[in-house]
Coordinates of C-alpha atoms in Angstrom, one line a residue:
Chain A
X1 CA 103.4 102.7 101.2
X2 CA 103.9 99.0 100.5
X3 CA 103.2 97.4 97.1
X4 CA 100.0 95.8 98.6
X5 CA 98.7 99.1 99.8
X6 CA 99.1 100.7 96.4
X7 CA 95.8 101.0 94.6
X8 CA 95.5 98.4 91.9
X9 CA 94.9 99.6 88.4
X10 CA 91.4 98.6 87.1
X11 CA 89.5 98.2 83.9
X12 CA 86.6 100.7 83.9
X13 CA 83.5 99.2 82.3
X14 CA 79.8 100.0 81.9
X15 CA 79.3 96.6 80.3
X16 CA 80.5 94.1 82.7
X17 CA 80.8 93.3 86.4
X18 CA 82.0 90.2 88.1
X19 CA 81.6 89.0 91.7
X20 CA 84.4 86.6 92.7
X21 CA 83.9 83.1 94.1
X22 CA 84.7 83.1 97.8
X23 CA 87.6 80.7 97.4
X24 CA 89.2 82.2 94.2
X25 CA 89.5 85.9 93.3
X26 CA 90.2 84.9 89.7
X27 CA 87.0 82.9 89.2
X28 CA 83.7 84.7 88.9
X29 CA 80.7 83.5 90.9
X30 CA 78.4 85.9 89.0
X31 CA 78.7 88.0 85.8
X32 CA 76.5 90.9 85.1
X33 CA 76.0 92.5 81.7
X34 CA 74.7 96.1 82.1
X35 CA 73.1 95.0 85.3
X36 CA 71.6 91.7 84.1
X37 CA 72.8 88.4 85.7
X38 CA 74.2 86.6 82.6
X39 CA 74.2 83.1 83.9
X40 CA 71.6 83.4 86.6
X41 CA 68.9 85.3 84.6
X42 CA 69.7 85.8 80.9
X43 CA 70.8 82.3 80.0
X44 CA 67.7 80.5 78.6
X45 CA 65.7 83.7 78.5
X46 CA 67.2 85.7 75.7
X47 CA 68.4 85.0 72.2
X48 CA 71.9 85.5 71.0
X49 CA 70.8 88.5 68.9
X50 CA 69.2 90.1 72.0
X51 CA 72.4 89.6 73.9
X52 CA 74.5 91.0 71.1
X53 CA 72.3 94.2 71.1
X54 CA 72.5 94.4 74.9
X55 CA 76.3 94.2 74.8
X56 CA 76.6 97.1 72.4
X57 CA 73.7 99.3 73.5
X58 CA 73.5 98.4 77.2
X59 CA 69.7 98.2 77.1
X60 CA 67.5 95.4 75.9
X61 CA 66.2 95.6 72.4
X62 CA 62.5 95.8 71.6
X63 CA 61.0 92.8 69.9
X64 CA 61.0 94.5 66.6
X65 CA 64.6 95.7 67.0
X66 CA 65.7 92.2 67.9
X67 CA 63.9 90.9 64.8
X68 CA 65.4 93.5 62.6
X69 CA 69.0 92.8 63.8
X70 CA 68.4 89.1 63.4
X71 CA 67.2 89.6 59.8
X72 CA 70.2 91.7 59.1
X73 CA 72.5 89.1 60.7
X74 CA 71.1 86.3 58.5
X75 CA 71.3 88.5 55.4
X76 CA 75.1 89.2 55.8
X77 CA 76.2 86.0 57.6
X78 CA 77.6 84.5 54.4
X79 CA 78.6 86.8 51.6
X80 CA 79.5 83.6 49.7
X81 CA 82.8 82.2 48.4
X82 CA 83.3 84.9 45.7
X83 CA 83.3 87.6 48.4
X84 CA 86.8 89.0 49.1
X85 CA 86.7 88.3 52.8
X86 CA 85.5 84.8 52.4
X87 CA 88.1 84.2 49.7
X88 CA 90.8 85.3 52.2
X89 CA 89.5 82.8 54.7
X90 CA 89.4 80.0 52.2
X91 CA 93.0 80.8 51.2
X92 CA 93.9 80.1 54.8
X93 CA 91.9 77.0 54.7
X94 CA 93.4 75.4 51.6
X95 CA 96.9 75.9 52.8
X96 CA 96.0 74.2 56.1
X97 CA 96.3 77.4 58.1
X98 CA 94.9 77.6 61.6
X99 CA 91.2 78.4 62.1
X100 CA 92.2 81.7 63.7
X101 CA 94.4 82.5 60.7
X102 CA 91.4 82.0 58.4
X103 CA 89.1 84.4 60.4
X104 CA 91.9 86.9 60.8
X105 CA 92.4 86.7 57.0
X106 CA 88.7 87.3 56.5
X107 CA 88.8 90.4 58.6
X108 CA 91.4 91.9 56.3
X109 CA 89.5 92.4 53.1
X110 CA 86.3 92.4 55.2
X111 CA 87.5 95.6 56.8
X112 CA 87.9 97.5 53.5
X113 CA 86.4 100.4 51.8
X114 CA 85.1 98.3 49.0
X115 CA 82.4 95.9 50.1
X116 CA 83.9 95.8 53.6
X117 CA 83.2 97.3 57.1
X118 CA 84.8 100.6 56.3
X119 CA 82.4 101.1 53.4
X120 CA 79.7 100.4 55.9
X121 CA 81.2 102.9 58.4
X122 CA 81.2 105.6 55.7
X123 CA 77.7 104.7 54.5
X124 CA 76.4 105.1 58.1
X125 CA 78.1 108.5 58.2
X126 CA 76.2 109.5 55.1
X127 CA 72.9 108.3 56.7
X128 CA 73.7 110.4 59.8
X129 CA 74.4 113.4 57.7
X130 CA 71.5 113.1 55.2
X131 CA 68.9 111.2 57.1
X132 CA 65.7 111.0 55.1
X133 CA 66.2 114.3 53.3
X134 CA 66.3 113.6 49.6
X135 CA 67.9 117.0 48.8
X136 CA 70.7 116.3 51.2
X137 CA 71.2 112.9 49.6
X138 CA 71.3 114.4 46.1
X139 CA 73.9 116.9 47.2
X140 CA 76.0 114.2 48.8
X141 CA 75.7 111.7 45.9
X142 CA 76.5 114.2 43.2
X143 CA 79.7 115.2 44.9
X144 CA 80.6 112.6 47.5
X145 CA 83.6 113.6 49.6
X146 CA 85.0 111.4 52.3
X147 CA 85.7 113.4 55.4
X148 CA 88.4 111.2 57.0
X149 CA 90.7 111.9 59.8
X150 CA 92.4 108.5 59.7
X151 CA 94.9 108.9 56.9
X152 CA 96.0 105.3 56.6
X153 CA 92.8 104.5 54.6
X154 CA 93.3 104.6 50.8
X155 CA 91.4 107.2 48.8
X156 CA 87.8 106.2 48.4
X157 CA 87.0 105.2 44.8
X158 CA 83.3 104.8 44.8
X159 CA 80.3 106.2 46.7
X160 CA 79.8 104.0 49.9
X161 CA 76.7 101.9 49.6
X162 CA 76.7 101.9 45.8
X163 CA 78.1 99.1 43.6
X164 CA 80.7 100.6 41.2
X165 CA 80.4 97.4 39.0
X166 CA 76.6 97.0 39.2
X167 CA 74.3 96.9 36.2
X168 CA 71.2 97.0 38.3
X169 CA 70.4 96.2 41.9
X170 CA 70.7 92.5 42.5
X171 CA 67.7 90.4 43.5
X172 CA 69.0 89.3 47.0
X173 CA 69.6 93.0 47.9
X174 CA 66.0 93.8 46.9
X175 CA 64.8 90.9 48.9
X176 CA 66.7 91.9 52.0
X177 CA 65.5 95.5 51.7
X178 CA 61.9 94.4 51.2
X179 CA 62.0 92.1 54.2
X180 CA 63.9 94.4 56.6
X181 CA 61.8 97.4 55.6
X182 CA 58.7 95.6 56.9
X183 CA 59.8 95.9 60.5
X184 CA 58.4 98.3 63.0
X185 CA 60.8 101.3 63.4
X186 CA 62.5 100.6 60.1
X187 CA 61.9 104.1 58.9
X188 CA 65.3 104.5 57.1
X189 CA 64.9 101.2 55.4
X190 CA 61.4 102.1 54.2
X191 CA 62.7 105.4 53.0
X192 CA 65.5 103.7 51.1
X193 CA 63.0 101.3 49.5
X194 CA 60.8 104.2 48.4
X195 CA 63.7 106.4 47.1
X196 CA 66.0 103.7 45.8
X197 CA 65.6 104.3 42.1
X198 CA 65.9 108.0 42.6
X199 CA 69.1 107.6 44.6
X200 CA 70.6 105.1 42.1
X201 CA 69.8 107.5 39.3
X202 CA 71.6 110.3 41.1
X203 CA 74.6 108.2 42.1
X204 CA 74.8 106.5 38.6
X205 CA 75.2 103.2 40.4
X206 CA 72.8 100.6 42.0
X207 CA 72.8 100.2 45.7
X208 CA 74.7 97.3 47.3
X209 CA 74.2 95.3 50.5
X210 CA 76.2 97.9 52.5
X211 CA 73.5 100.4 51.7
X212 CA 70.8 98.2 53.1
X213 CA 72.9 97.3 56.2
X214 CA 73.7 100.9 56.8
X215 CA 70.0 101.9 56.8
X216 CA 69.3 98.9 59.2
X217 CA 72.0 100.0 61.6
X218 CA 70.7 103.5 61.6
X219 CA 67.2 102.2 62.4
X220 CA 68.6 100.2 65.2
X221 CA 70.3 103.3 66.6
X222 CA 73.9 102.1 66.2
X223 CA 76.6 104.7 65.4
X224 CA 79.2 104.2 62.7
X225 CA 81.8 102.7 65.0
X226 CA 79.3 100.2 66.5
X227 CA 78.0 99.4 63.0
X228 CA 81.5 98.8 61.6
X229 CA 82.3 96.4 64.5
X230 CA 79.1 94.5 64.1
X231 CA 79.5 94.3 60.4
X232 CA 82.9 92.8 60.8
X233 CA 81.6 90.2 63.3
X234 CA 78.4 89.3 61.6
X235 CA 80.1 88.5 58.2
X236 CA 82.4 85.9 59.8
X237 CA 80.2 82.8 60.0
X238 CA 80.3 82.2 56.2
X239 CA 84.1 82.8 56.2
X240 CA 84.6 80.2 58.9
X241 CA 82.4 77.6 57.2
X242 CA 83.9 78.1 53.8
X243 CA 87.4 78.0 55.1
X244 CA 86.7 74.6 56.7
X245 CA 85.2 73.3 53.5
X246 CA 88.2 74.3 51.5
X247 CA 90.6 73.0 54.1
X248 CA 89.0 69.6 53.4
X249 CA 89.0 70.0 49.7
X250 CA 92.7 71.0 49.6
X251 CA 94.9 73.1 47.4
X252 CA 94.5 71.0 44.2
X253 CA 90.8 71.6 44.0
X254 CA 91.1 75.4 44.6
X255 CA 91.8 78.0 41.9
X256 CA 95.4 79.1 41.5
X257 CA 94.7 81.3 38.4
X258 CA 97.5 79.4 36.7
X259 CA 97.3 81.3 33.4
X260 CA 95.9 84.4 34.8
X261 CA 99.0 86.5 35.7
X262 CA 100.6 88.6 33.0
X263 CA 104.0 90.1 33.8
X264 CA 104.7 93.1 31.8
X265 CA 108.4 93.5 32.6
X266 CA 109.8 90.0 32.6
X267 CA 113.6 90.1 32.1
X268 CA 113.6 86.5 31.0
X269 CA 115.8 83.7 32.1
X270 CA 119.3 84.8 33.0
Chain B
X1 CA 91.1 116.6 57.5
X2 CA 91.7 114.6 54.3
X3 CA 88.8 115.2 51.9
X4 CA 88.8 113.2 48.8
X5 CA 86.3 113.4 46.1
X6 CA 85.1 110.3 44.3
X7 CA 86.0 110.4 40.6
X8 CA 82.7 109.5 39.1
X9 CA 83.5 107.6 35.9
X10 CA 80.8 106.8 33.4
X11 CA 79.4 103.6 34.8
X12 CA 80.0 100.6 32.7
X13 CA 78.6 97.9 35.0
X14 CA 80.6 94.7 35.5
X15 CA 82.8 95.2 32.4
X16 CA 86.0 95.9 34.5
X17 CA 85.4 92.7 36.4
X18 CA 84.7 90.8 33.2
X19 CA 88.0 92.2 31.7
X20 CA 89.9 91.2 34.9
X21 CA 88.6 87.6 35.2
X22 CA 91.7 85.4 35.1
X23 CA 93.7 88.4 34.0
X24 CA 96.0 90.2 36.5
X25 CA 98.4 92.4 34.7
X26 CA 101.4 93.4 36.9
X27 CA 104.9 94.8 37.0
X28 CA 105.5 93.6 40.5
X29 CA 106.6 90.1 39.8
X30 CA 105.8 86.5 39.4
X31 CA 106.9 82.9 40.2
X32 CA 107.8 80.8 37.2
X33 CA 107.2 77.4 38.8
X34 CA 110.3 75.3 39.2
X35 CA 112.4 77.9 37.4
X36 CA 112.8 81.5 38.5
X37 CA 111.2 84.4 40.3
X38 CA 110.9 88.0 39.0
X39 CA 110.6 90.8 41.5
X40 CA 109.8 94.3 40.0
X41 CA 111.6 93.4 36.8
X42 CA 114.7 91.8 38.5
X43 CA 115.6 88.1 38.8
X44 CA 115.5 87.1 42.5
X45 CA 118.2 84.4 42.1
X46 CA 120.7 86.6 40.3
X47 CA 119.9 90.3 40.5
X48 CA 118.8 90.1 44.2
X49 CA 121.2 87.3 45.2
X50 CA 123.5 89.7 47.1
X51 CA 120.9 91.9 48.6
X52 CA 119.9 91.9 52.3
X53 CA 116.3 91.5 53.3
X54 CA 116.1 95.1 54.4
X55 CA 117.3 96.3 51.0
X56 CA 114.7 94.2 49.3
X57 CA 112.0 95.4 51.7
X58 CA 112.6 99.0 50.7
X59 CA 112.9 98.0 47.0
X60 CA 109.6 96.2 47.2
X61 CA 107.9 99.3 48.6
X62 CA 109.6 102.0 46.5
X63 CA 111.0 100.3 43.4
X64 CA 114.3 101.8 44.3
X65 CA 117.5 100.6 45.8
X66 CA 118.9 102.8 48.6
X67 CA 122.6 103.3 49.4
X68 CA 124.4 101.2 51.9
X69 CA 124.4 104.0 54.5
X70 CA 120.7 104.7 53.9
X71 CA 119.9 101.0 54.5
X72 CA 122.1 101.1 57.6
X73 CA 120.1 104.1 58.8
X74 CA 116.7 102.3 58.2
X75 CA 117.9 99.1 59.7
X76 CA 119.5 100.5 62.8
X77 CA 116.7 103.0 63.4
X78 CA 114.3 100.1 63.8
X79 CA 116.7 98.6 66.4
X80 CA 116.9 101.8 68.5
X81 CA 113.3 103.0 68.1
X82 CA 110.9 100.1 68.0
X83 CA 112.6 96.9 69.2
X84 CA 111.4 97.1 72.8
X85 CA 110.8 93.7 74.3
X86 CA 108.5 95.4 76.8
X87 CA 105.2 93.5 77.2
X88 CA 103.3 96.3 78.8
X89 CA 103.4 98.4 75.6
X90 CA 100.0 97.9 74.0
X91 CA 100.9 96.1 70.8
X92 CA 103.6 94.0 72.4
X93 CA 101.1 93.1 75.1
X94 CA 98.9 91.4 72.4
X95 CA 101.9 89.2 71.5
X96 CA 102.4 88.3 75.2
X97 CA 98.7 87.6 75.7
X98 CA 98.9 85.2 72.7
X99 CA 101.9 83.6 74.4
X100 CA 100.3 83.2 77.7
X101 CA 97.1 81.9 76.0
X102 CA 99.3 79.4 74.1
X103 CA 98.2 80.7 70.7
X104 CA 100.7 80.2 68.0
X105 CA 103.6 82.5 67.4
X106 CA 102.4 83.6 64.0
X107 CA 99.0 84.4 65.3
X108 CA 100.7 86.3 68.1
X109 CA 102.8 88.3 65.7
X110 CA 100.1 89.1 63.2
X111 CA 97.5 90.2 65.8
X112 CA 100.2 92.3 67.5
X113 CA 101.1 93.9 64.2
X114 CA 97.5 94.5 63.4
X115 CA 97.1 96.4 66.7
X116 CA 100.2 98.4 65.8
X117 CA 98.1 100.5 63.5
X118 CA 97.4 102.9 66.3
X119 CA 96.4 106.5 66.3
X120 CA 98.7 107.5 69.2
X121 CA 101.6 105.3 68.1
X122 CA 102.5 103.0 65.2
X123 CA 100.8 103.1 61.8
X124 CA 98.5 106.1 61.9
X125 CA 101.0 108.2 63.8
X126 CA 103.8 107.2 61.4
X127 CA 101.8 108.3 58.4
X128 CA 100.7 111.5 60.0
X129 CA 104.2 112.4 61.2
X130 CA 105.7 112.2 57.7
X131 CA 102.8 114.1 56.2
X132 CA 103.1 116.8 58.8
X133 CA 106.9 117.4 58.3
X134 CA 106.5 117.3 54.5
X135 CA 103.6 119.8 54.7
X136 CA 105.8 122.0 56.9
X137 CA 108.6 121.9 54.4
X138 CA 106.3 122.7 51.5
X139 CA 104.8 125.7 53.5
X140 CA 108.3 127.0 54.2
X141 CA 109.5 126.4 50.6
X142 CA 106.6 128.5 49.4
X143 CA 107.8 131.4 51.6
X144 CA 105.6 130.7 54.6
X145 CA 106.7 131.2 58.2
X146 CA 107.3 127.9 60.1
X147 CA 105.9 129.2 63.4
X148 CA 102.7 130.3 61.7
X149 CA 102.4 126.8 60.2
X150 CA 102.9 125.1 63.5
X151 CA 100.5 127.2 65.5
X152 CA 98.0 127.1 62.7
X153 CA 98.1 123.3 62.7
X154 CA 97.6 123.2 66.4
X155 CA 94.6 125.6 66.2
X156 CA 93.1 123.6 63.3
X157 CA 93.6 120.1 64.7
X158 CA 93.4 121.1 68.4
X159 CA 96.4 118.9 69.1
X160 CA 100.1 118.9 69.2
X161 CA 101.5 117.8 65.7
X162 CA 102.1 114.1 65.4
X163 CA 105.8 113.5 65.9
X164 CA 106.0 115.8 68.9
X165 CA 105.1 115.2 72.6
X166 CA 104.7 111.9 74.3
X167 CA 101.7 110.5 76.1
X168 CA 103.2 109.4 79.4
X169 CA 106.4 111.4 79.8
X170 CA 107.7 114.5 78.0
X171 CA 111.1 113.2 76.8
X172 CA 112.1 110.5 74.5
X173 CA 115.1 108.4 75.5
X174 CA 115.5 107.2 71.9
X175 CA 116.0 110.6 70.3
X176 CA 119.6 111.3 71.3
X177 CA 120.7 107.8 70.1
X178 CA 118.9 108.1 66.8
X179 CA 120.5 111.5 66.4
X180 CA 123.9 109.9 67.2
X181 CA 123.2 107.3 64.5
X182 CA 122.1 109.9 62.0
X183 CA 125.2 112.0 62.7
X184 CA 127.5 109.0 62.3
X185 CA 126.0 108.4 58.9
X186 CA 125.9 112.1 58.0
X187 CA 122.1 112.3 57.8
X188 CA 121.7 114.7 60.7
X189 CA 121.6 117.8 58.5
X190 CA 118.8 117.0 56.2
X191 CA 116.1 119.6 55.5
X192 CA 113.3 117.7 57.2
X193 CA 115.4 116.9 60.3
X194 CA 116.4 120.6 60.6
X195 CA 112.8 121.6 60.3
X196 CA 111.8 119.0 63.0
X197 CA 114.4 120.5 65.3
X198 CA 113.1 124.0 64.6
X199 CA 109.6 123.0 65.3
X200 CA 110.7 121.5 68.6
X201 CA 112.2 124.9 69.5
X202 CA 109.0 126.6 68.6
X203 CA 106.9 124.2 70.7
X204 CA 109.4 124.5 73.6
X205 CA 109.1 128.3 73.7
X206 CA 105.3 128.2 73.7
X207 CA 103.1 126.7 76.4
X208 CA 102.9 123.4 74.6
X209 CA 106.2 122.1 75.9
X210 CA 106.2 119.2 73.5
X211 CA 109.5 117.6 72.5
X212 CA 110.4 116.0 69.3
X213 CA 109.6 112.3 69.7
X214 CA 111.2 109.4 68.0
X215 CA 108.3 109.1 65.6
X216 CA 108.8 112.7 64.4
X217 CA 112.6 112.2 64.1
X218 CA 112.4 109.0 62.2
X219 CA 109.7 110.5 59.9
X220 CA 112.0 113.4 59.2
X221 CA 115.0 111.2 58.7
X222 CA 113.1 109.0 56.3
X223 CA 111.5 112.0 54.5
X224 CA 115.0 113.2 53.9
X225 CA 115.8 109.9 52.2
X226 CA 112.9 110.5 49.9
X227 CA 110.2 108.3 51.4
X228 CA 106.6 109.5 51.1
X229 CA 104.2 109.2 54.0
X230 CA 102.7 106.1 52.4
X231 CA 106.1 104.5 51.8
X232 CA 107.1 105.2 55.4
X233 CA 103.9 103.8 56.7
X234 CA 104.4 100.6 54.6
X235 CA 108.0 100.3 55.6
X236 CA 107.2 100.7 59.3
X237 CA 104.5 98.0 59.3
X238 CA 106.8 95.3 60.6
X239 CA 109.3 97.4 62.6
X240 CA 108.0 96.3 66.0
X241 CA 108.5 92.6 65.3
X242 CA 111.8 92.0 67.1
X243 CA 110.3 93.2 70.4
X244 CA 107.0 91.4 69.8
X245 CA 108.5 88.0 69.3
X246 CA 110.5 88.3 72.5
X247 CA 107.3 89.2 74.4
X248 CA 105.5 86.2 72.8
X249 CA 108.3 83.8 73.5
X250 CA 108.7 85.0 77.1
X251 CA 105.0 84.5 77.9
X252 CA 104.9 81.2 75.9
X253 CA 107.6 79.7 78.1
X254 CA 106.2 80.8 81.5
X255 CA 103.2 79.1 83.2
X256 CA 100.1 79.3 81.2
X257 CA 97.8 82.3 81.9
X258 CA 100.2 84.1 84.2
X259 CA 100.9 87.2 82.2
X260 CA 99.4 90.0 84.3
X261 CA 96.2 88.0 85.2
X262 CA 93.3 90.1 86.4
X263 CA 91.2 89.1 89.4
X264 CA 87.4 89.9 89.3
X265 CA 87.8 93.0 91.4
X266 CA 90.0 94.6 88.8
X267 CA 86.9 95.3 86.8
X268 CA 85.5 98.6 88.1
X269 CA 81.9 98.5 87.1
X270 CA 80.3 101.9 86.3
X271 CA 77.1 100.8 84.6
X272 CA 73.5 100.2 85.3
X273 CA 72.5 98.8 88.7
X274 CA 71.5 95.2 89.0
X275 CA 68.2 94.4 87.3
X276 CA 66.0 91.5 86.0
X277 CA 65.3 90.7 82.4
X278 CA 61.6 91.3 82.1
X279 CA 60.8 90.2 78.5

């Protein structure tokens, strides 16, 4: 059999199909996303959020699902310049690093078990396990154990979805919960709103934004892996904007913590 | 399964953050601007002046200095085992894709290294391989039977232990060369290496037919040198770099976009039939 006759390896996909242009097999004449003609039908008809939902779920969202996802996307788009992921992006910016470097940097801390996408992943797993069963939640919160097959993750040091440094739940988190819980189909969010104080008392800590996001992802029908990926993506806009702002400001106007480091084993000048 | 329980301290709100604001206490090191640098209690310009980068890499991870022959083992293992300038290997392919896309070399390297944290190879596998061989040693040290441990592990995890078997072919061309290196440095008789070879014998006699792969052998060799699973995982985070930069550079200097391009027909669509957006 000649090389040409050998069957070519392919990418298997339920998401995407392309029809080539007649004059170029490497140029698409039409692209279909889960059966919808992206450039011939969807473009101009659907919002970015609807398209995002379609890409991950392969079905169009209902109006309330799209609205809920959009609300969540706004809520988490910019965690602000004190957030660990945004700080990483800004560190790229101030040193004049590339834009890609800044976003890759943001994904680092943004992927973590503390305030990051892995915390969200674990929080979604709790929701899947406990649902809206207060007894199951109490049992989980009183003795939280991470069931983790991926061993490269550090030991978890707080209950996912709860702020280990919180005094009480912060106002923006209450505002986001209040708003998102008002959507059709937001059953988990409404349950969280109703039982928040009870859960916080049991956990000993106030909820954080991850908690609200996890409930929203559950109500949207995303699994923990889809939720983790979306959380990583949806928190990048602020990181990008802040990185550019600090790139313009430069190193000298950015904290270096000049007097902040205390070395406990300094051998002194030799 | 790795179950870990959260240690629920008495909550004291933001006090730990307040205490840490502008206050990072460390033994790892510091830069004294315009003067000197301290690295884990040693002066970089004097104490570390004669050290190789590999010695400092392992010192950074463990706080210890290894012997010349141990450093030679570590350094040469990463030549034999992971310096493959093969752009079809998944993590190297990321570097090549960055090259063909004319991304920068450092973006290419860092994205390829990020992808090296794989379950089936790289980071996760490295960690699991050391953990498995150390658990096997502990089981045997406590009087357990090695075969029972191995079969028990397979039954629990429903997979061949990490460090044994190979996804595409059932032999590993690197193993004899790594053993040759270990032998030349007198590291071929360590407890973990012997255990790894015994486990290979157990697996070869059973229906599993899984050979000791290079991940398993390097994990055993490094465990014999006293590295923990976490230290081995840290140390191995950059071991693919020599092959990766070659893949990047190769694609970077060939015509743009020509690294294994895919025509439209190479997407085999298996999803929903064509439909119209009705909303």
